């Protein structure tokens, strides 16, 4: 495993290089093409995945990543490194991986980078209202039933052709569901589950297999994954990053055939290709203007298709969630259990620290990681640390009794993703009425060279860390395959076909007109021929003419007499 010290030294070197000099010019041998300049906007998982893929072909692409933050890259991957922190005990962003996803690329990457990954451990369910603590096997059965009722609600909605909010569909299905589990337990778990906390989440678009099964934790810290991507594996070159580069505008210069990327501090970059990999919240707020600003509009979607505008603004929602890392003076919970959870017993409790991860078994420190989901996650950001500590103890007391009040909180760390100006939320989700066809436009490049990446651009794996990574790989592959070149060729071919069809049509019309003229000529010719074919009156012979003349004269003489 690479040490954090080496990676941070590397990062500083890369940033200094980016700030003090331009990307070195590449000497090109006669007959070879100059590498395309690529600018990736956004240094999270999606952006770094795209940058890594392209950087591995230095003869074809010269890549630079522009990251808005001034102190780090990584986006919503954030491990707060302090003295004594191993990794997961500092993770305030992504922490877990889903082994249920076939060939999860991030799990594969942890093996390549030799990053420690462990199981989250056994799950223990507490039900204070029933004065009961369920065993690991009982808890597993309860969550299996929970997944079943969710699947039934999804299948029923699809069968009836009626998309609706998922929480509402499940609530309607629950009374009909036959189970040996107390339904008040299931209802309480549903109201606090991180995947079900969005009230307008589409039932049609929900994939239970994707949103259940987060059973692996990156013990060494999730930042080790992204640091490994940046530094490279074996002979790979490090990715060039420029921090504190807040992009404001992206335009295409038709004369130079280059994109111009302008930042808030009036810096300007040129590129043949741009990959935009920023959070959905940034696009929605209009932080980036595409093209020249239109009159009376500062919106990022001002120069984008209306369907793109509608999807960004209306088809997707942004979910709320946060974490708290609490270190106590000593552990007062069963240290051999991985996860503690309890059903919410009221609307006010829903999503508020109902699930805790035991980090003691992973880092050998008395630390618990609490999860906050739903609207309360945004509200909690305005609380003081002291207020959060009081709430933490009050909630944990319902799990482990009054002994919690005797314990001392030595350290509290917490995230605030909704108020973070560089994220403005956590993940995206499809709202009711949204279809996969609606979302396709978010992954479609805007030729000649504008591409997009991010967890919201990959429908099948939306709102996941591995989805973000996969979207970056997809964007890079679109670039490498010459997507826009192919599109230009297709458009050229379509125009050629239209010209040929028009020419053929015009020629057909001309031939038709000529044919009509020929018909008229044929009619005239036919009349002449008919006249020629009619039997002519017999001509009088010369002798007969003389004889007739003599008869006329004799008749005239008789008349005179």
CSV table of N, CA and C in Angstrom, one decimal, residues 183-328:
chain,number,residue,atom,x,y,z
A,183,UNK,N,-44.5,-5.8,11.8
A,183,UNK,CA,-44.5,-4.8,10.7
A,183,UNK,C,-44.2,-3.4,11.2
A,184,UNK,N,-44.3,-3.2,12.5
A,184,UNK,CA,-43.9,-1.9,13.0
A,184,UNK,C,-42.3,-1.7,12.9
A,185,UNK,N,-41.7,-2.9,13.0
A,185,UNK,CA,-40.2,-2.9,12.9
A,185,UNK,C,-39.9,-2.6,11.4
A,186,UNK,N,-40.5,-3.2,10.5
A,186,UNK,CA,-40.3,-3.0,9.1
A,186,UNK,C,-40.6,-1.6,8.7
A,187,UNK,N,-41.7,-1.0,9.1
A,187,UNK,CA,-42.0,0.4,8.8
A,187,UNK,C,-41.0,1.3,9.3
A,188,UNK,N,-40.5,1.1,10.6
A,188,UNK,CA,-39.5,2.0,11.1
A,188,UNK,C,-38.2,1.9,10.4
A,189,UNK,N,-37.8,0.7,9.9
A,189,UNK,CA,-36.6,0.6,9.2
A,189,UNK,C,-36.7,1.2,7.8
A,190,UNK,N,-37.8,1.1,7.2
A,190,UNK,CA,-38.0,1.7,5.9
A,190,UNK,C,-37.9,3.2,5.9
A,191,UNK,N,-38.4,3.8,7.0
A,191,UNK,CA,-38.4,5.3,7.1
A,191,UNK,C,-37.0,5.9,7.3
A,192,UNK,N,-36.0,5.0,7.7
A,192,UNK,CA,-34.7,5.5,8.0
A,192,UNK,C,-33.6,4.9,7.1
A,193,UNK,N,-34.0,4.1,6.2
A,193,UNK,CA,-33.0,3.5,5.3
A,193,UNK,C,-32.5,4.5,4.3
A,194,UNK,N,-31.2,4.6,4.1
A,194,UNK,CA,-30.6,5.6,3.3
A,194,UNK,C,-31.1,5.6,1.8
A,195,UNK,N,-31.4,4.4,1.3
A,195,UNK,CA,-31.9,4.3,0.0
A,195,UNK,C,-33.4,4.6,-0.2
A,196,UNK,N,-34.1,4.8,0.9
A,196,UNK,CA,-35.5,5.0,0.8
A,196,UNK,C,-36.0,6.3,1.4
A,197,UNK,N,-35.0,7.2,1.7
A,197,UNK,CA,-35.3,8.4,2.4
A,197,UNK,C,-35.8,9.6,1.6
A,198,UNK,N,-35.8,9.4,0.2
A,198,UNK,CA,-36.2,10.5,-0.7
A,198,UNK,C,-37.7,10.3,-1.0
A,199,UNK,N,-38.6,11.2,-0.6
A,199,UNK,CA,-40.0,11.1,-0.7
A,199,UNK,C,-40.5,11.0,-2.1
A,200,UNK,N,-39.8,11.5,-3.1
A,200,UNK,CA,-40.3,11.5,-4.5
A,200,UNK,C,-39.5,10.6,-5.4
A,201,UNK,N,-38.9,9.6,-4.7
A,201,UNK,CA,-38.0,8.6,-5.5
A,201,UNK,C,-38.9,7.7,-6.4
A,202,UNK,N,-38.5,7.6,-7.6
A,202,UNK,CA,-39.3,6.8,-8.6
A,202,UNK,C,-39.3,5.3,-8.2
A,203,UNK,N,-40.5,4.7,-8.2
A,203,UNK,CA,-40.5,3.3,-7.9
A,203,UNK,C,-40.0,2.5,-9.1
A,204,UNK,N,-40.4,3.0,-10.3
A,204,UNK,CA,-40.0,2.3,-11.6
A,204,UNK,C,-38.5,2.2,-11.7
A,205,UNK,N,-37.8,3.3,-11.3
A,205,UNK,CA,-36.3,3.3,-11.5
A,205,UNK,C,-35.5,2.7,-10.4
A,206,UNK,N,-36.2,2.3,-9.3
A,206,UNK,CA,-35.4,1.8,-8.1
A,206,UNK,C,-34.9,0.4,-8.4
A,207,UNK,N,-33.7,0.1,-8.0
A,207,UNK,CA,-33.1,-1.2,-8.2
A,207,UNK,C,-32.6,-1.7,-6.8
A,208,UNK,N,-33.4,-2.5,-6.2
A,208,UNK,CA,-33.1,-3.0,-4.8
A,208,UNK,C,-31.7,-3.7,-4.7
A,209,UNK,N,-31.3,-4.4,-5.8
A,209,UNK,CA,-30.0,-5.1,-5.7
A,209,UNK,C,-28.8,-4.1,-5.7
A,210,UNK,N,-29.1,-2.9,-6.3
A,210,UNK,CA,-28.0,-1.9,-6.3
A,210,UNK,C,-27.9,-1.2,-4.9
A,211,UNK,N,-29.1,-1.0,-4.3
A,211,UNK,CA,-29.1,-0.1,-3.1
A,211,UNK,C,-29.1,-0.9,-1.8
A,212,UNK,N,-29.1,-2.2,-1.9
A,212,UNK,CA,-28.9,-3.0,-0.7
A,212,UNK,C,-27.7,-3.9,-0.9
A,213,UNK,N,-26.9,-4.1,0.2
A,213,UNK,CA,-25.8,-5.0,0.1
A,213,UNK,C,-24.4,-4.3,0.2
A,214,UNK,N,-24.3,-3.1,0.9
A,214,UNK,CA,-23.1,-2.4,1.0
A,214,UNK,C,-22.3,-3.1,2.2
A,215,UNK,N,-21.6,-4.1,1.9
A,215,UNK,CA,-21.1,-5.0,3.0
A,215,UNK,C,-19.5,-5.0,3.1
A,216,UNK,N,-18.9,-4.1,2.4
A,216,UNK,CA,-17.4,-4.0,2.5
A,216,UNK,C,-17.0,-2.6,2.8
A,217,UNK,N,-16.0,-2.5,3.7
A,217,UNK,CA,-15.5,-1.2,4.1
A,217,UNK,C,-14.0,-1.1,3.8
A,218,UNK,N,-13.6,0.1,3.3
A,218,UNK,CA,-12.2,0.3,2.9
A,218,UNK,C,-11.5,0.8,4.2
A,219,UNK,N,-10.8,-0.2,4.8
A,219,UNK,CA,-10.2,0.1,6.1
A,219,UNK,C,-9.1,1.1,6.0
A,220,UNK,N,-8.3,1.1,4.9
A,220,UNK,CA,-7.2,2.0,4.8
A,220,UNK,C,-7.6,3.4,4.4
A,221,UNK,N,-8.9,3.6,4.2
A,221,UNK,CA,-9.5,4.9,3.8
A,221,UNK,C,-9.8,5.0,2.3
A,222,UNK,N,-10.9,5.5,2.0
A,222,UNK,CA,-11.3,5.6,0.6
A,222,UNK,C,-10.4,6.5,-0.2
A,223,UNK,N,-9.7,7.4,0.4
A,223,UNK,CA,-8.9,8.3,-0.3
A,223,UNK,C,-7.7,7.5,-1.0
A,224,UNK,N,-7.4,6.3,-0.4
A,224,UNK,CA,-6.3,5.5,-1.0
A,224,UNK,C,-6.7,5.0,-2.4
A,225,UNK,N,-7.9,4.9,-2.6
A,225,UNK,CA,-8.4,4.4,-4.0
A,225,UNK,C,-8.1,5.6,-5.0
A,226,UNK,N,-8.5,6.8,-4.6
A,226,UNK,CA,-8.4,7.9,-5.6
A,226,UNK,C,-6.9,8.3,-5.7
A,227,UNK,N,-6.2,8.2,-4.6
A,227,UNK,CA,-4.7,8.5,-4.6
A,227,UNK,C,-4.0,7.5,-5.5
A,228,UNK,N,-4.4,6.3,-5.5
A,228,UNK,CA,-3.8,5.3,-6.4
A,228,UNK,C,-4.1,5.6,-7.9
A,229,UNK,N,-5.3,6.0,-8.1
A,229,UNK,CA,-5.7,6.4,-9.5
A,229,UNK,C,-4.8,7.6,-10.0
A,230,UNK,N,-4.6,8.6,-9.1
A,230,UNK,CA,-3.9,9.8,-9.5
A,230,UNK,C,-2.4,9.4,-9.7
A,231,UNK,N,-1.8,8.7,-8.7
A,231,UNK,CA,-0.4,8.5,-8.8
A,231,UNK,C,0.0,7.4,-9.9
A,232,UNK,N,-1.0,6.5,-10.2
A,232,UNK,CA,-0.7,5.6,-11.3
A,232,UNK,C,-0.2,4.3,-10.7
A,233,UNK,N,-0.4,3.2,-11.5
A,233,UNK,CA,0.1,1.9,-11.1
A,233,UNK,C,1.3,1.5,-12.0
A,234,UNK,N,2.3,1.0,-11.4
A,234,UNK,CA,3.5,0.5,-12.2
A,234,UNK,C,4.1,1.7,-13.0
A,235,UNK,N,4.1,1.6,-14.3
A,235,UNK,CA,4.7,2.6,-15.1
A,235,UNK,C,3.8,3.7,-15.6
A,236,UNK,N,2.6,3.8,-15.0
A,236,UNK,CA,1.7,4.9,-15.4
A,236,UNK,C,2.2,6.2,-14.9
A,237,UNK,N,2.0,7.3,-15.7
A,237,UNK,CA,2.4,8.6,-15.4
A,237,UNK,C,1.3,9.2,-14.4
A,238,UNK,N,1.8,10.0,-13.4
A,238,UNK,CA,0.8,10.7,-12.5
A,238,UNK,C,-0.1,11.6,-13.3
A,239,UNK,N,-1.3,11.8,-12.8
A,239,UNK,CA,-2.2,12.8,-13.4
A,239,UNK,C,-1.8,14.2,-13.0
A,240,UNK,N,-1.8,15.1,-14.0
A,240,UNK,CA,-1.6,16.5,-13.7
A,240,UNK,C,-2.8,17.2,-13.2
A,241,UNK,N,-2.7,17.8,-12.1
A,241,UNK,CA,-3.9,18.4,-11.5
A,241,UNK,C,-3.6,19.9,-11.1
A,242,UNK,N,-4.6,20.7,-11.3
A,242,UNK,CA,-4.5,22.1,-10.9
A,242,UNK,C,-5.6,22.4,-9.9
A,243,UNK,N,-5.3,22.7,-8.7
A,243,UNK,CA,-6.3,23.0,-7.7
A,243,UNK,C,-6.7,24.5,-7.7
A,244,UNK,N,-7.8,24.7,-7.0
A,244,UNK,CA,-8.3,26.1,-6.9
A,244,UNK,C,-8.6,26.7,-8.3
A,245,UNK,N,-9.1,25.8,-9.2
A,245,UNK,CA,-9.4,26.3,-10.6
A,245,UNK,C,-10.9,26.1,-10.7
A,246,UNK,N,-11.7,27.1,-10.4
A,246,UNK,CA,-13.1,27.1,-10.4
A,246,UNK,C,-13.6,27.5,-11.7
A,247,UNK,N,-14.1,26.6,-12.5
A,247,UNK,CA,-14.5,26.8,-13.9
A,247,UNK,C,-15.8,27.6,-13.9
A,248,UNK,N,-15.8,28.6,-14.7
A,248,UNK,CA,-17.0,29.5,-14.9
A,248,UNK,C,-17.7,29.3,-16.2
A,249,UNK,N,-16.9,29.1,-17.3
A,249,UNK,CA,-17.5,29.1,-18.7
A,249,UNK,C,-16.7,28.2,-19.6
A,250,UNK,N,-17.4,27.5,-20.4
A,250,UNK,CA,-16.8,26.7,-21.5
A,250,UNK,C,-17.4,27.0,-22.8
A,251,UNK,N,-16.6,27.5,-23.7
A,251,UNK,CA,-17.1,27.9,-25.1
A,251,UNK,C,-16.2,27.2,-26.1
A,252,UNK,N,-16.8,27.2,-27.3
A,252,UNK,CA,-16.1,26.6,-28.5
A,252,UNK,C,-15.8,27.6,-29.5
A,253,UNK,N,-14.5,27.8,-29.9
A,253,UNK,CA,-14.1,28.8,-30.8
A,253,UNK,C,-14.1,28.1,-32.2
A,254,UNK,N,-15.0,28.5,-33.1
A,254,UNK,CA,-15.1,27.9,-34.4
A,254,UNK,C,-13.9,28.2,-35.3
A,255,UNK,N,-13.3,29.3,-35.0
A,255,UNK,CA,-12.1,29.6,-35.9
A,255,UNK,C,-10.9,28.7,-35.5
A,256,UNK,N,-10.6,28.6,-34.2
A,256,UNK,CA,-9.4,27.8,-33.8
A,256,UNK,C,-9.8,26.3,-33.7
A,257,UNK,N,-11.1,26.0,-33.7
A,257,UNK,CA,-11.6,24.6,-33.4
A,257,UNK,C,-11.1,24.1,-32.0
A,258,UNK,N,-11.1,25.1,-31.1
A,258,UNK,CA,-10.7,24.7,-29.7
A,258,UNK,C,-11.7,25.2,-28.7
A,259,UNK,N,-11.8,24.5,-27.6
A,259,UNK,CA,-12.6,24.9,-26.5
A,259,UNK,C,-11.8,25.9,-25.6
A,260,UNK,N,-12.5,26.9,-25.1
A,260,UNK,CA,-11.9,27.8,-24.1
A,260,UNK,C,-12.6,27.6,-22.8
A,261,UNK,N,-11.8,27.3,-21.8
A,261,UNK,CA,-12.3,27.1,-20.4
A,261,UNK,C,-11.8,28.2,-19.5
A,262,UNK,N,-12.8,29.0,-19.0
A,262,UNK,CA,-12.4,30.2,-18.2
A,262,UNK,C,-12.8,29.9,-16.8
A,263,UNK,N,-11.9,30.4,-15.9
A,263,UNK,CA,-12.2,30.2,-14.4
A,263,UNK,C,-12.6,31.6,-13.8
A,264,UNK,N,-13.0,31.5,-12.5
A,264,UNK,CA,-13.4,32.7,-11.8
A,264,UNK,C,-12.3,33.7,-11.6
A,265,UNK,N,-11.1,33.2,-11.5
A,265,UNK,CA,-9.9,34.1,-11.3
A,265,UNK,C,-9.3,34.5,-12.7
A,266,UNK,N,-10.1,34.4,-13.8
A,266,UNK,CA,-9.8,34.9,-15.1
A,266,UNK,C,-8.6,34.2,-15.8
A,267,UNK,N,-8.4,33.0,-15.4
A,267,UNK,CA,-7.5,32.1,-16.1
A,267,UNK,C,-8.2,31.5,-17.3
A,268,UNK,N,-7.5,31.2,-18.3
A,268,UNK,CA,-8.1,30.6,-19.5
A,268,UNK,C,-7.3,29.5,-20.0
A,269,UNK,N,-7.9,28.4,-20.3
A,269,UNK,CA,-7.3,27.2,-20.9
A,269,UNK,C,-7.9,26.8,-22.2
A,270,UNK,N,-7.1,26.2,-23.1
A,270,UNK,CA,-7.6,25.8,-24.4
A,270,UNK,C,-7.5,24.3,-24.4
A,271,UNK,N,-8.4,23.7,-25.1
A,271,UNK,CA,-8.4,22.2,-25.2
A,271,UNK,C,-9.2,21.8,-26.4
A,272,UNK,N,-8.8,20.6,-27.0
A,272,UNK,CA,-9.5,20.0,-28.1
A,272,UNK,C,-10.8,19.3,-27.5
A,273,UNK,N,-10.6,18.8,-26.3
A,273,UNK,CA,-11.7,18.0,-25.7
A,273,UNK,C,-11.9,18.4,-24.2
A,274,UNK,N,-13.1,18.5,-23.8
A,274,UNK,CA,-13.5,18.8,-22.4
A,274,UNK,C,-14.4,17.7,-21.8
A,275,UNK,N,-14.0,17.2,-20.7
A,275,UNK,CA,-14.9,16.3,-19.9
A,275,UNK,C,-15.4,17.0,-18.7
A,276,UNK,N,-16.7,17.2,-18.6
A,276,UNK,CA,-17.3,17.8,-17.4
A,276,UNK,C,-17.7,16.7,-16.4
A,277,UNK,N,-17.1,16.7,-15.2
A,277,UNK,CA,-17.3,15.7,-14.2
A,277,UNK,C,-17.6,16.3,-12.9
A,278,UNK,N,-18.5,17.3,-12.8
A,278,UNK,CA,-18.8,18.0,-11.6
A,278,UNK,C,-20.1,17.4,-11.0
A,279,UNK,N,-20.4,17.6,-9.7
A,279,UNK,CA,-21.7,17.2,-9.1
A,279,UNK,C,-22.9,17.8,-9.8
A,280,UNK,N,-24.0,17.1,-9.7
A,280,UNK,CA,-25.2,17.6,-10.3
A,280,UNK,C,-25.6,18.9,-9.7
A,281,UNK,N,-25.4,19.1,-8.4
A,281,UNK,CA,-25.7,20.4,-7.7
A,281,UNK,C,-25.1,21.6,-8.4
A,282,UNK,N,-23.9,21.4,-8.9
A,282,UNK,CA,-23.1,22.5,-9.5
A,282,UNK,C,-23.8,22.8,-10.9
A,283,UNK,N,-24.2,21.8,-11.6
A,283,UNK,CA,-24.9,22.1,-12.9
A,283,UNK,C,-26.3,22.7,-12.6
A,284,UNK,N,-27.0,22.2,-11.6
A,284,UNK,CA,-28.3,22.8,-11.4
A,284,UNK,C,-28.3,24.2,-10.9
A,285,UNK,N,-27.3,24.6,-10.2
A,285,UNK,CA,-27.2,26.0,-9.7
A,285,UNK,C,-26.8,26.9,-10.8
A,286,UNK,N,-26.2,26.4,-11.9
A,286,UNK,CA,-25.8,27.2,-13.0
A,286,UNK,C,-24.4,27.8,-12.7
A,287,UNK,N,-23.5,27.0,-12.1
A,287,UNK,CA,-22.2,27.5,-11.8
A,287,UNK,C,-21.3,27.5,-13.0
A,288,UNK,N,-21.6,26.7,-14.0
A,288,UNK,CA,-20.8,26.7,-15.3
A,288,UNK,C,-21.7,27.1,-16.4
A,289,UNK,N,-21.3,28.1,-17.2
A,289,UNK,CA,-22.0,28.5,-18.4
A,289,UNK,C,-21.4,27.8,-19.6
A,290,UNK,N,-22.3,27.2,-20.4
A,290,UNK,CA,-21.9,26.5,-21.6
A,290,UNK,C,-22.1,27.4,-22.8
A,291,UNK,N,-21.1,27.9,-23.5
A,291,UNK,CA,-21.3,28.8,-24.6
A,291,UNK,C,-21.3,30.2,-24.0
A,292,UNK,N,-21.5,31.2,-24.9
A,292,UNK,CA,-21.6,32.6,-24.5
A,292,UNK,C,-22.9,32.8,-23.8
A,293,UNK,N,-22.8,33.6,-22.7
A,293,UNK,CA,-24.0,33.9,-21.9
A,293,UNK,C,-25.1,34.5,-22.7
A,294,UNK,N,-26.3,34.0,-22.5
A,294,UNK,CA,-27.5,34.6,-23.2
A,294,UNK,C,-28.1,35.7,-22.4
A,295,UNK,N,-28.7,36.6,-23.1
A,295,UNK,CA,-29.3,37.8,-22.4
A,295,UNK,C,-30.3,37.3,-21.4
A,296,UNK,N,-30.3,37.9,-20.3
A,296,UNK,CA,-31.2,37.7,-19.1
A,296,UNK,C,-31.1,36.2,-18.6
A,297,UNK,N,-29.9,35.6,-18.8
A,297,UNK,CA,-29.8,34.3,-18.3
A,297,UNK,C,-28.3,34.0,-17.9
A,298,UNK,N,-28.2,33.5,-16.6
A,298,UNK,CA,-26.8,33.1,-16.2
A,298,UNK,C,-26.8,31.6,-15.9
A,299,UNK,N,-27.8,30.9,-16.4
A,299,UNK,CA,-28.0,29.5,-16.2
A,299,UNK,C,-27.0,28.7,-17.0
A,300,UNK,N,-26.5,27.6,-16.4
A,300,UNK,CA,-25.5,26.7,-17.1
A,300,UNK,C,-26.2,26.0,-18.2
A,301,UNK,N,-27.5,25.9,-18.2
A,301,UNK,CA,-28.2,25.2,-19.2
A,301,UNK,C,-28.7,26.1,-20.3
A,302,UNK,N,-28.3,27.4,-20.3
A,302,UNK,CA,-28.9,28.3,-21.2
A,302,UNK,C,-28.6,27.9,-22.7
A,303,UNK,N,-27.4,27.3,-23.0
A,303,UNK,CA,-27.1,26.9,-24.3
A,303,UNK,C,-27.1,25.4,-24.5
A,304,UNK,N,-27.8,24.7,-23.7
A,304,UNK,CA,-27.9,23.3,-23.9
A,304,UNK,C,-29.3,23.0,-24.3
A,305,UNK,N,-29.5,21.7,-24.9
A,305,UNK,CA,-30.9,21.3,-25.3
A,305,UNK,C,-31.9,21.4,-24.2
A,306,UNK,N,-33.1,21.7,-24.6
A,306,UNK,CA,-34.2,21.8,-23.6
A,306,UNK,C,-34.4,20.5,-22.8
A,307,UNK,N,-34.2,19.4,-23.4
A,307,UNK,CA,-34.4,18.1,-22.7
A,307,UNK,C,-33.3,18.0,-21.7
A,308,UNK,N,-32.1,18.4,-22.0
A,308,UNK,CA,-31.0,18.4,-21.0
A,308,UNK,C,-31.3,19.2,-19.8
A,309,UNK,N,-31.8,20.4,-20.1
A,309,UNK,CA,-32.3,21.4,-19.1
A,309,UNK,C,-33.3,20.8,-18.2
A,310,UNK,N,-34.3,20.1,-18.8
A,310,UNK,CA,-35.4,19.6,-18.1
A,310,UNK,C,-35.0,18.4,-17.2
A,311,UNK,N,-34.0,17.6,-17.7
A,311,UNK,CA,-33.5,16.5,-16.9
A,311,UNK,C,-32.7,16.9,-15.7
A,312,UNK,N,-31.8,17.9,-15.9
A,312,UNK,CA,-31.0,18.4,-14.8
A,312,UNK,C,-31.9,19.1,-13.7
A,313,UNK,N,-32.9,19.8,-14.2
A,313,UNK,CA,-33.7,20.6,-13.2
A,313,UNK,C,-34.8,19.9,-12.6
A,314,UNK,N,-35.5,19.0,-13.4
A,314,UNK,CA,-36.8,18.5,-13.0
A,314,UNK,C,-36.8,16.9,-12.8
A,315,UNK,N,-36.0,16.2,-13.6
A,315,UNK,CA,-36.1,14.7,-13.6
A,315,UNK,C,-35.3,14.1,-12.5
A,316,UNK,N,-34.3,14.8,-12.0
A,316,UNK,CA,-33.4,14.2,-10.9
A,316,UNK,C,-33.5,15.0,-9.6
A,317,UNK,N,-33.4,14.3,-8.5
A,317,UNK,CA,-33.4,14.9,-7.2
A,317,UNK,C,-32.0,14.8,-6.6
A,318,UNK,N,-31.7,15.5,-5.6
A,318,UNK,CA,-30.4,15.4,-4.9
A,318,UNK,C,-30.7,15.0,-3.5
A,319,UNK,N,-30.1,13.9,-3.1
A,319,UNK,CA,-30.3,13.3,-1.8
A,319,UNK,C,-29.4,14.0,-0.7
A,320,UNK,N,-29.9,13.9,0.5
A,320,UNK,CA,-29.1,14.5,1.7
A,320,UNK,C,-28.6,13.3,2.6
A,321,UNK,N,-27.4,13.4,2.9
A,321,UNK,CA,-26.8,12.5,3.9
A,321,UNK,C,-25.5,13.0,4.5
A,322,UNK,N,-25.2,12.7,5.7
A,322,UNK,CA,-24.0,13.1,6.4
A,322,UNK,C,-23.5,12.0,7.3
A,323,UNK,N,-22.3,12.1,7.8
A,323,UNK,CA,-21.7,11.2,8.8
A,323,UNK,C,-21.2,11.9,10.0
A,324,UNK,N,-21.2,11.2,11.1
A,324,UNK,CA,-20.5,11.7,12.3
A,324,UNK,C,-19.5,10.6,12.8
A,325,UNK,N,-18.3,10.9,13.1
A,325,UNK,CA,-17.3,10.0,13.6
A,325,UNK,C,-17.1,10.4,15.1
A,326,UNK,N,-17.4,9.5,16.0
A,326,UNK,CA,-17.4,9.9,17.4
A,326,UNK,C,-16.4,8.9,18.1
A,327,UNK,N,-15.4,9.5,18.7
A,327,UNK,CA,-14.4,8.7,19.5
A,327,UNK,C,-14.7,8.9,21.0
A,328,UNK,N,-14.9,7.8,21.7
A,328,UNK,CA,-15.2,7.9,23.2
A,328,UNK,C,-13.9,7.5,23.9
